[in-house]
PDB file of C-alpha atoms in Angstrom:
ATOM      1  CA  MET X  26       4.265  -2.517 -49.088  1.00  0.00           C
ATOM      2  CA  LYS X  27       1.349  -0.433 -47.821  1.00  0.00           C
ATOM      3  CA  MET X  28      -0.762   2.078 -49.666  1.00  0.00           C
ATOM      4  CA  LYS X  29      -3.373   4.191 -47.940  1.00  0.00           C
ATOM      5  CA  LYS X  30      -6.487   6.043 -49.220  1.00  0.00           C
ATOM      6  CA  THR X  31      -9.248   7.800 -47.400  1.00  0.00           C
ATOM      7  CA  LEU X  32     -12.805   7.174 -48.618  1.00  0.00           C
ATOM      8  CA  SER X  33     -16.270   8.218 -47.438  1.00  0.00           C
ATOM      9  CA  LEU X  34     -19.717   6.670 -47.329  1.00  0.00           C
ATOM     10  CA  PRO X  35     -23.108   8.308 -46.410  1.00  0.00           C
ATOM     11  CA  GLY X  36     -24.023   7.332 -42.850  1.00  0.00           C
ATOM     12  CA  ILE X  37     -20.574   6.078 -41.972  1.00  0.00           C
ATOM     13  CA  GLY X  38     -18.277   8.978 -42.770  1.00  0.00           C
ATOM     14  CA  THR X  39     -14.686   8.835 -43.723  1.00  0.00           C
ATOM     15  CA  PHE X  40     -12.550   5.676 -43.274  1.00  0.00           C
ATOM     16  CA  THR X  41      -9.008   4.703 -44.176  1.00  0.00           C
ATOM     17  CA  VAL X  42      -8.305   1.845 -46.566  1.00  0.00           C
ATOM     18  CA  THR X  43      -4.743   0.335 -46.505  1.00  0.00           C
ATOM     19  CA  ARG X  44      -3.470  -2.111 -49.113  1.00  0.00           C
ATOM     20  CA  ASN X  45      -1.173  -4.593 -47.507  1.00  0.00           C
ATOM     21  CA  ILE X  46       0.840  -7.185 -49.465  1.00  0.00           C
ATOM     22  CA  ARG X  47       0.519  -9.598 -46.511  1.00  0.00           C
ATOM     23  CA  SER X  48      -3.276  -9.404 -46.271  1.00  0.00           C
ATOM     24  CA  LYS X  49      -5.354 -12.334 -47.578  1.00  0.00           C
ATOM     25  CA  GLY X  50      -8.728 -10.893 -47.039  1.00  0.00           C
ATOM     26  CA  ILE X  51     -10.565  -7.736 -46.080  1.00  0.00           C
ATOM     27  CA  LYS X  52     -10.363  -6.729 -42.479  1.00  0.00           C
ATOM     28  CA  ILE X  53     -12.185  -3.963 -40.635  1.00  0.00           C
ATOM     29  CA  SER X  54     -11.077  -2.374 -37.382  1.00  0.00           C
ATOM     30  CA  VAL X  55     -13.031   0.298 -35.445  1.00  0.00           C
ATOM     31  CA  HIS X  56     -12.023   2.665 -32.659  1.00  0.00           C
ATOM     32  CA  HIS X  57     -14.365   5.155 -30.960  1.00  0.00           C
ATOM     33  CA  LYS X  58     -11.749   7.861 -31.332  1.00  0.00           C
ATOM     34  CA  ARG X  59      -9.644   6.857 -34.406  1.00  0.00           C
ATOM     35  CA  GLY X  60     -12.641   5.763 -36.420  1.00  0.00           C
ATOM     36  CA  VAL X  61     -12.865   2.995 -39.034  1.00  0.00           C
ATOM     37  CA  SER X  62      -9.964   1.527 -40.911  1.00  0.00           C
ATOM     38  CA  VAL X  63      -9.958  -1.219 -43.488  1.00  0.00           C
ATOM     39  CA  THR X  64      -7.092  -3.400 -44.645  1.00  0.00           C
ATOM     40  CA  ILE X  65      -7.314  -5.099 -48.061  1.00  0.00           C
ATOM     41  CA  PRO X  66      -5.002  -7.409 -50.081  1.00  0.00           C
ATOM     42  CA  LEU X  67      -3.442  -6.120 -53.335  1.00  0.00           C
ATOM     43  CA  PHE X  68      -5.989  -7.889 -55.497  1.00  0.00           C
ATOM     44  CA  CYS X  69      -8.898  -6.007 -53.965  1.00  0.00           C
ATOM     45  CA  SER X  70     -10.105  -2.722 -55.330  1.00  0.00           C
ATOM     46  CA  TYR X  71     -11.180   0.304 -53.271  1.00  0.00           C
ATOM     47  CA  SER X  72     -14.661  -0.307 -54.512  1.00  0.00           C
ATOM     48  CA  ASP X  73     -14.505  -3.751 -52.951  1.00  0.00           C
ATOM     49  CA  ALA X  74     -13.561  -2.098 -49.731  1.00  0.00           C
ATOM     50  CA  SER X  75     -16.461   0.370 -49.877  1.00  0.00           C
ATOM     51  CA  MET X  76     -18.965  -2.427 -50.558  1.00  0.00           C
ATOM     52  CA  PHE X  77     -17.618  -4.512 -47.663  1.00  0.00           C
ATOM     53  CA  VAL X  78     -17.843  -1.472 -45.290  1.00  0.00           C
ATOM     54  CA  GLN X  79     -21.494  -0.855 -46.437  1.00  0.00           C
ATOM     55  CA  GLN X  80     -22.394  -4.492 -45.801  1.00  0.00           C
ATOM     56  CA  LYS X  81     -20.926  -4.338 -42.441  1.00  0.00           C
ATOM     57  CA  ARG X  82     -22.475  -0.931 -41.528  1.00  0.00           C
ATOM     58  CA  ASP X  83     -24.632  -2.303 -38.686  1.00  0.00           C
ATOM     59  CA  TRP X  84     -21.780  -4.179 -37.142  1.00  0.00           C
ATOM     60  CA  ILE X  85     -19.575  -1.109 -37.336  1.00  0.00           C
ATOM     61  CA  GLU X  86     -22.179   1.105 -35.695  1.00  0.00           C
ATOM     62  CA  ASN X  87     -22.795  -1.386 -33.003  1.00  0.00           C
ATOM     63  CA  ALA X  88     -19.023  -1.803 -32.281  1.00  0.00           C
ATOM     64  CA  LEU X  89     -18.439   1.988 -32.088  1.00  0.00           C
ATOM     65  CA  HIS X  90     -21.428   2.303 -29.769  1.00  0.00           C
ATOM     66  CA  LYS X  91     -20.099  -0.377 -27.431  1.00  0.00           C
ATOM     67  CA  GLN X  92     -16.627   1.075 -27.347  1.00  0.00           C
ATOM     68  CA  THR X  93     -18.034   4.611 -26.615  1.00  0.00           C
ATOM     69  CA  GLU X  94     -20.155   3.384 -23.801  1.00  0.00           C
ATOM     70  CA  LYS X  95     -17.259   1.391 -22.375  1.00  0.00           C
ATOM     71  CA  ALA X  96     -14.857   4.379 -22.569  1.00  0.00           C
ATOM     72  CA  LYS X  97     -17.420   6.509 -20.716  1.00  0.00           C
ATOM     73  CA  ARG X  98     -17.409   4.043 -17.683  1.00  0.00           C
ATOM     74  CA  PHE X  99     -13.606   4.679 -17.324  1.00  0.00           C
ATOM     75  CA  GLU X 100     -13.811   8.506 -17.990  1.00  0.00           C
ATOM     76  CA  THR X 101     -12.999  10.693 -15.066  1.00  0.00           C
ATOM     77  CA  PRO X 102     -15.573  13.499 -14.511  1.00  0.00           C
ATOM     78  CA  LEU X 103     -13.855  16.860 -14.754  1.00  0.00           C
ATOM     79  CA  GLU X 104     -15.605  19.709 -13.064  1.00  0.00           C
ATOM     80  CA  ASN X 105     -14.705  22.358 -10.555  1.00  0.00           C
ATOM     81  CA  GLY X 106     -13.469  20.673  -7.413  1.00  0.00           C
ATOM     82  CA  SER X 107     -12.821  17.239  -9.031  1.00  0.00           C
ATOM     83  CA  ILE X 108     -10.218  15.270  -7.191  1.00  0.00           C
ATOM     84  CA  ILE X 109      -7.956  12.821  -8.761  1.00  0.00           C
ATOM     85  CA  HIS X 110      -6.273  10.581  -6.216  1.00  0.00           C
ATOM     86  CA  LEU X 111      -2.642   9.599  -6.630  1.00  0.00           C
ATOM     87  CA  ILE X 112      -0.409   7.237  -4.651  1.00  0.00           C
ATOM     88  CA  ASN X 113       1.615  10.136  -3.275  1.00  0.00           C
ATOM     89  CA  GLY X 114      -1.077  12.773  -3.030  1.00  0.00           C
ATOM     90  CA  SER X 115      -3.930  14.128  -5.144  1.00  0.00           C
ATOM     91  CA  ILE X 116      -4.813  16.626  -7.908  1.00  0.00           C
ATOM     92  CA  ILE X 117      -7.680  19.034  -7.597  1.00  0.00           C
ATOM     93  CA  LEU X 118      -9.287  20.868 -10.516  1.00  0.00           C
ATOM     94  CA  VAL X 119      -9.956  24.494  -9.934  1.00  0.00           C
ATOM     95  CA  GLN X 120     -12.178  26.026 -12.666  1.00  0.00           C
ATOM     96  CA  LEU X 121     -12.122  29.837 -12.823  1.00  0.00           C
ATOM     97  CA  GLU X 122     -14.684  32.146 -14.395  1.00  0.00           C
ATOM     98  CA  PRO X 123     -13.376  33.912 -17.556  1.00  0.00           C
ATOM     99  CA  PRO X 124     -12.322  37.549 -16.973  1.00  0.00           C
ATOM    100  CA  THR X 125     -15.146  39.990 -17.594  1.00  0.00           C
ATOM    101  CA  THR X 126     -12.846  42.701 -18.845  1.00  0.00           C
ATOM    102  CA  ASN X 127     -11.182  42.543 -22.237  1.00  0.00           C
ATOM    103  CA  PRO X 128     -12.846  39.217 -23.175  1.00  0.00           C
ATOM    104  CA  ASN X 129     -11.038  39.105 -26.458  1.00  0.00           C
ATOM    105  CA  LYS X 130      -7.721  38.667 -24.717  1.00  0.00           C
ATOM    106  CA  GLN X 131      -8.793  35.758 -22.590  1.00  0.00           C
ATOM    107  CA  ASN X 132      -5.908  33.251 -22.086  1.00  0.00           C
ATOM    108  CA  PRO X 133      -7.249  29.701 -22.295  1.00  0.00           C
ATOM    109  CA  SER X 134      -4.095  28.212 -20.674  1.00  0.00           C
ATOM    110  CA  VAL X 135      -4.174  25.632 -17.993  1.00  0.00           C
ATOM    111  CA  THR X 136      -1.705  26.040 -15.078  1.00  0.00           C
ATOM    112  CA  ILE X 137      -0.529  23.585 -12.359  1.00  0.00           C
ATOM    113  CA  LYS X 138       0.499  24.574  -8.935  1.00  0.00           C
ATOM    114  CA  ARG X 139       1.934  22.795  -5.913  1.00  0.00           C
ATOM    115  CA  SER X 140      -0.488  22.255  -3.079  1.00  0.00           C
ATOM    116  CA  ALA X 141      -0.221  20.803   0.423  1.00  0.00           C
ATOM    117  CA  ASN X 142      -1.344  17.386  -0.779  1.00  0.00           C
ATOM    118  CA  GLY X 143      -0.045  17.357  -4.301  1.00  0.00           C
ATOM    119  CA  PHE X 144      -1.125  19.676  -7.144  1.00  0.00           C
ATOM    120  CA  SER X 145      -3.936  21.875  -8.187  1.00  0.00           C
ATOM    121  CA  VAL X 146      -4.782  22.446 -11.780  1.00  0.00           C
ATOM    122  CA  HIS X 147      -6.282  25.831 -12.597  1.00  0.00           C
ATOM    123  CA  ALA X 148      -8.331  26.510 -15.746  1.00  0.00           C
ATOM    124  CA  GLN X 149     -11.009  28.698 -17.073  1.00  0.00           C
ATOM    125  CA  SER X 150     -14.519  27.208 -17.018  1.00  0.00           C
ATOM    126  CA  GLY X 151     -15.737  26.068 -20.247  1.00  0.00           C
ATOM    127  CA  LEU X 152     -12.443  24.895 -21.676  1.00  0.00           C
ATOM    128  CA  PRO X 153     -12.480  21.823 -23.898  1.00  0.00           C
ATOM    129  CA  ARG X 154     -11.852  18.527 -21.938  1.00  0.00           C
ATOM    130  CA  GLU X 155      -8.781  17.901 -24.031  1.00  0.00           C
ATOM    131  CA  LEU X 156      -7.057  20.990 -22.558  1.00  0.00           C
ATOM    132  CA  LEU X 157      -8.007  19.989 -19.030  1.00  0.00           C
ATOM    133  CA  VAL X 158      -6.625  16.536 -19.578  1.00  0.00           C
ATOM    134  CA  LYS X 159      -3.404  17.920 -20.770  1.00  0.00           C
ATOM    135  CA  GLY X 160      -2.917  20.032 -17.707  1.00  0.00           C
ATOM    136  CA  ILE X 161      -3.869  17.125 -15.374  1.00  0.00           C
ATOM    137  CA  ASN X 162      -1.433  14.881 -17.180  1.00  0.00           C
ATOM    138  CA  ARG X 163       1.312  17.364 -16.519  1.00  0.00           C
ATOM    139  CA  ALA X 164       0.667  17.104 -12.794  1.00  0.00           C
ATOM    140  CA  VAL X 165       0.361  13.313 -12.943  1.00  0.00           C
ATOM    141  CA  ARG X 166       3.787  13.330 -14.650  1.00  0.00           C
ATOM    142  CA  GLU X 167       5.427  15.461 -11.998  1.00  0.00           C
ATOM    143  CA  SER X 168       4.097  13.185  -9.353  1.00  0.00           C
ATOM    144  CA  ALA X 169       5.301  10.157 -11.322  1.00  0.00           C
ATOM    145  CA  LYS X 170       8.794  11.646 -11.540  1.00  0.00           C
ATOM    146  CA  GLU X 171       8.923  11.848  -7.702  1.00  0.00           C
ATOM    147  CA  TYR X 172       7.543   8.393  -7.050  1.00  0.00           C
ATOM    148  CA  ILE X 173       8.071   5.734  -9.748  1.00  0.00           C
ATOM    149  CA  PRO X 174      11.919   5.855 -10.214  1.00  0.00           C
ATOM    150  CA  GLU X 175      12.445   5.499  -6.424  1.00  0.00           C
ATOM    151  CA  ARG X 176       9.940   2.689  -6.324  1.00  0.00           C
ATOM    152  CA  VAL X 177      11.690   0.880  -9.142  1.00  0.00           C
ATOM    153  CA  LYS X 178      15.104   1.221  -7.334  1.00  0.00           C
ATOM    154  CA  LEU X 179      13.529  -0.236  -4.232  1.00  0.00           C
ATOM    155  CA  LEU X 180      11.936  -3.159  -5.967  1.00  0.00           C
ATOM    156  CA  SER X 181      15.113  -3.771  -8.021  1.00  0.00           C
ATOM    157  CA  ARG X 182      17.157  -4.036  -4.863  1.00  0.00           C
ATOM    158  CA  SER X 183      14.772  -6.560  -3.414  1.00  0.00           C
ATOM    159  CA  THR X 184      14.551  -8.677  -6.551  1.00  0.00           C
ATOM    160  CA  GLY X 185      18.082  -8.163  -8.031  1.00  0.00           C
ATOM    161  CA  LEU X 186      16.464  -7.176 -11.308  1.00  0.00           C
ATOM    162  CA  VAL X 187      17.998  -3.825 -12.372  1.00  0.00           C
ATOM    163  CA  PRO X 188      16.926  -2.130 -15.624  1.00  0.00           C
ATOM    164  CA  GLU X 189      19.375  -0.141 -17.800  1.00  0.00           C
ATOM    165  CA  LYS X 190      17.120   2.859 -17.873  1.00  0.00           C
ATOM    166  CA  ILE X 191      13.576   3.913 -16.712  1.00  0.00           C
ATOM    167  CA  TYR X 192      11.280   5.990 -18.995  1.00  0.00           C
ATOM    168  CA  LEU X 193       7.989   7.490 -18.008  1.00  0.00           C
ATOM    169  CA  LYS X 194       5.362   7.426 -20.721  1.00  0.00           C
ATOM    170  CA  ASN X 195       1.754   8.593 -21.244  1.00  0.00           C
ATOM    171  CA  ASN X 196       0.614   5.664 -23.254  1.00  0.00           C
ATOM    172  CA  LYS X 197      -3.145   5.113 -23.677  1.00  0.00           C
ATOM    173  CA  THR X 198      -3.090   1.317 -24.167  1.00  0.00           C
ATOM    174  CA  ASN X 199      -0.534  -0.238 -21.790  1.00  0.00           C
ATOM    175  CA  TRP X 200       0.863   0.222 -18.310  1.00  0.00           C
ATOM    176  CA  GLY X 201       4.402  -0.659 -19.177  1.00  0.00           C
ATOM    177  CA  SER X 202       6.811  -2.374 -21.417  1.00  0.00           C
ATOM    178  CA  CYS X 203      10.415  -3.688 -21.426  1.00  0.00           C
ATOM    179  CA  SER X 204      12.832  -3.304 -24.292  1.00  0.00           C
ATOM    180  CA  ALA X 205      15.397  -5.684 -25.651  1.00  0.00           C
ATOM    181  CA  LYS X 206      18.107  -3.316 -24.388  1.00  0.00           C
ATOM    182  CA  GLY X 207      16.969  -3.786 -20.834  1.00  0.00           C
ATOM    183  CA  ASN X 208      15.059  -0.527 -20.494  1.00  0.00           C
ATOM    184  CA  ILE X 209      11.690  -0.379 -18.936  1.00  0.00           C
ATOM    185  CA  ASN X 210       8.843   2.081 -19.891  1.00  0.00           C
ATOM    186  CA  LEU X 211       6.236   2.793 -17.203  1.00  0.00           C
ATOM    187  CA  ASN X 212       3.040   4.705 -17.558  1.00  0.00           C
ATOM    188  CA  ILE X 213       2.654   7.865 -15.612  1.00  0.00           C
ATOM    189  CA  HIS X 214      -0.991   6.810 -14.757  1.00  0.00           C
ATOM    190  CA  LEU X 215       0.428   4.012 -12.554  1.00  0.00           C
ATOM    191  CA  MET X 216       0.144   6.899  -9.958  1.00  0.00           C
ATOM    192  CA  ARG X 217      -3.619   6.598 -10.172  1.00  0.00           C
ATOM    193  CA  LEU X 218      -3.673   2.882  -9.245  1.00  0.00           C
ATOM    194  CA  PRO X 219      -3.652   1.370  -5.816  1.00  0.00           C
ATOM    195  CA  SER X 220      -0.016   1.188  -4.787  1.00  0.00           C
ATOM    196  CA  ILE X 221       0.015  -2.631  -4.745  1.00  0.00           C
ATOM    197  CA  LEU X 222      -1.058  -2.654  -8.457  1.00  0.00           C
ATOM    198  CA  CYS X 223       1.531  -0.158  -9.265  1.00  0.00           C
ATOM    199  CA  ASP X 224       4.118  -2.513  -7.646  1.00  0.00           C
ATOM    200  CA  TYR X 225       2.640  -5.346  -9.667  1.00  0.00           C
ATOM    201  CA  VAL X 226       3.172  -3.634 -13.021  1.00  0.00           C
ATOM    202  CA  ILE X 227       6.711  -2.667 -12.082  1.00  0.00           C
ATOM    203  CA  LEU X 228       7.529  -6.234 -11.003  1.00  0.00           C
ATOM    204  CA  HIS X 229       5.916  -7.504 -14.246  1.00  0.00           C
ATOM    205  CA  GLU X 230       8.282  -5.414 -16.302  1.00  0.00           C
ATOM    206  CA  LEU X 231      11.327  -6.158 -14.170  1.00  0.00           C
ATOM    207  CA  ALA X 232      10.572  -9.838 -14.630  1.00  0.00           C
ATOM    208  CA  HIS X 233      11.013  -9.340 -18.399  1.00  0.00           C
ATOM    209  CA  LEU X 234      14.649  -8.622 -17.773  1.00  0.00           C
ATOM    210  CA  ARG X 235      14.993 -12.340 -17.035  1.00  0.00           C
ATOM    211  CA  HIS X 236      12.143 -13.673 -19.147  1.00  0.00           C
ATOM    212  CA  PRO X 237      11.558 -11.539 -22.297  1.00  0.00           C
ATOM    213  CA  ASN X 238       8.267 -13.323 -23.245  1.00  0.00           C
ATOM    214  CA  HIS X 239       5.023 -14.172 -21.633  1.00  0.00           C
ATOM    215  CA  GLY X 240       5.551 -17.892 -21.425  1.00  0.00           C
ATOM    216  CA  LYS X 241       4.852 -20.271 -18.542  1.00  0.00           C
ATOM    217  CA  GLU X 242       8.299 -19.642 -16.850  1.00  0.00           C
ATOM    218  CA  PHE X 243       7.671 -15.874 -17.007  1.00  0.00           C
ATOM    219  CA  HIS X 244       4.280 -16.022 -15.233  1.00  0.00           C
ATOM    220  CA  GLU X 245       5.614 -18.454 -12.655  1.00  0.00           C
ATOM    221  CA  PHE X 246       8.412 -16.007 -11.930  1.00  0.00           C
ATOM    222  CA  VAL X 247       6.007 -13.022 -11.697  1.00  0.00           C
ATOM    223  CA  ASN X 248       3.773 -15.041  -9.402  1.00  0.00           C
ATOM    224  CA  GLN X 249       6.802 -15.711  -7.216  1.00  0.00           C
ATOM    225  CA  LEU X 250       7.721 -12.035  -7.062  1.00  0.00           C
ATOM    226  CA  CYS X 251       4.076 -11.302  -6.162  1.00  0.00           C
ATOM    227  CA  LEU X 252       3.998 -13.891  -3.446  1.00  0.00           C
ATOM    228  CA  GLY X 253       1.426 -16.042  -5.187  1.00  0.00           C
ATOM    229  CA  ARG X 254      -1.012 -13.231  -6.137  1.00  0.00           C
ATOM    230  CA  GLU X 255      -0.230 -12.614  -9.858  1.00  0.00           C
ATOM    231  CA  ARG X 256      -3.682 -13.729 -11.090  1.00  0.00           C
ATOM    232  CA  GLU X 257      -5.387 -11.680  -8.420  1.00  0.00           C
ATOM    233  CA  PHE X 258      -3.429  -8.556  -9.431  1.00  0.00           C
ATOM    234  CA  ALA X 259      -3.842  -9.088 -13.238  1.00  0.00           C
ATOM    235  CA  LYS X 260      -7.598  -9.467 -12.774  1.00  0.00           C
ATOM    236  CA  ALA X 261      -7.762  -6.335 -10.612  1.00  0.00           C
ATOM    237  CA  LEU X 262      -5.767  -4.266 -13.146  1.00  0.00           C
ATOM    238  CA  LYS X 263      -8.354  -4.901 -15.794  1.00  0.00           C
ATOM    239  CA  GLY X 264     -10.658  -2.618 -13.840  1.00  0.00           C
ATOM    240  CA  TYR X 265      -8.449   0.452 -14.637  1.00  0.00           C
ATOM    241  CA  ARG X 266      -7.439   2.254 -17.836  1.00  0.00           C
ATOM    242  CA  PRO X 267      -4.338   4.420 -18.352  1.00  0.00           C
ATOM    243  CA  VAL X 268      -6.458   7.440 -19.487  1.00  0.00           C
ATOM    244  CA  ILE X 269      -8.302  10.135 -17.697  1.00  0.00           C
TER     245      ILE X 269
END
């Protein structure tokens, strides 16, 4: 049983408190975009949660600062002429000046067009980053549709590991997953990785069709599929994030 309530403290702002029957103590989690959330056991009051958050204020501010700075390191600069390289081409951002006539009817939409080397994303200058990212993600997805399923088929033939279905996702926290039904989910942003790391993620998920956990046998099998380079690839993958 879970019960949620939103509270606020000066200097911290709003945060979510969730009562959880399984909790044995107060737990704080922070995220630079989702904010602060607190989980408390049933015997704790919301006042207890507020006091605990106040006591941990310095830690919360420090954690949020570190996360924000880390996110900036992986953030792709988006400006006129920015190029996002993909395995099978590239995406170029073209920012247009807003129309000088009838400014009240400006259309803030973002459009994608085919280009000789992939896609171009066209948007008015000054648009929020979120809108630009949505447009770019559309182009990334189109590229992924053309590349990833065929790559999975090729690697499936070479390994004998065939998924039931392949789904392309735009997850922000993982590169792929495998379901109990034998389906594999692959992140569209695999397209922004070096091709060898894209293959590594695909092989990792295909390996789950035989070993549904992350035990010793699973890693030995993945290492075999990667010709002894699993650790190298896993370490290299940590240098990338599935977000723009």
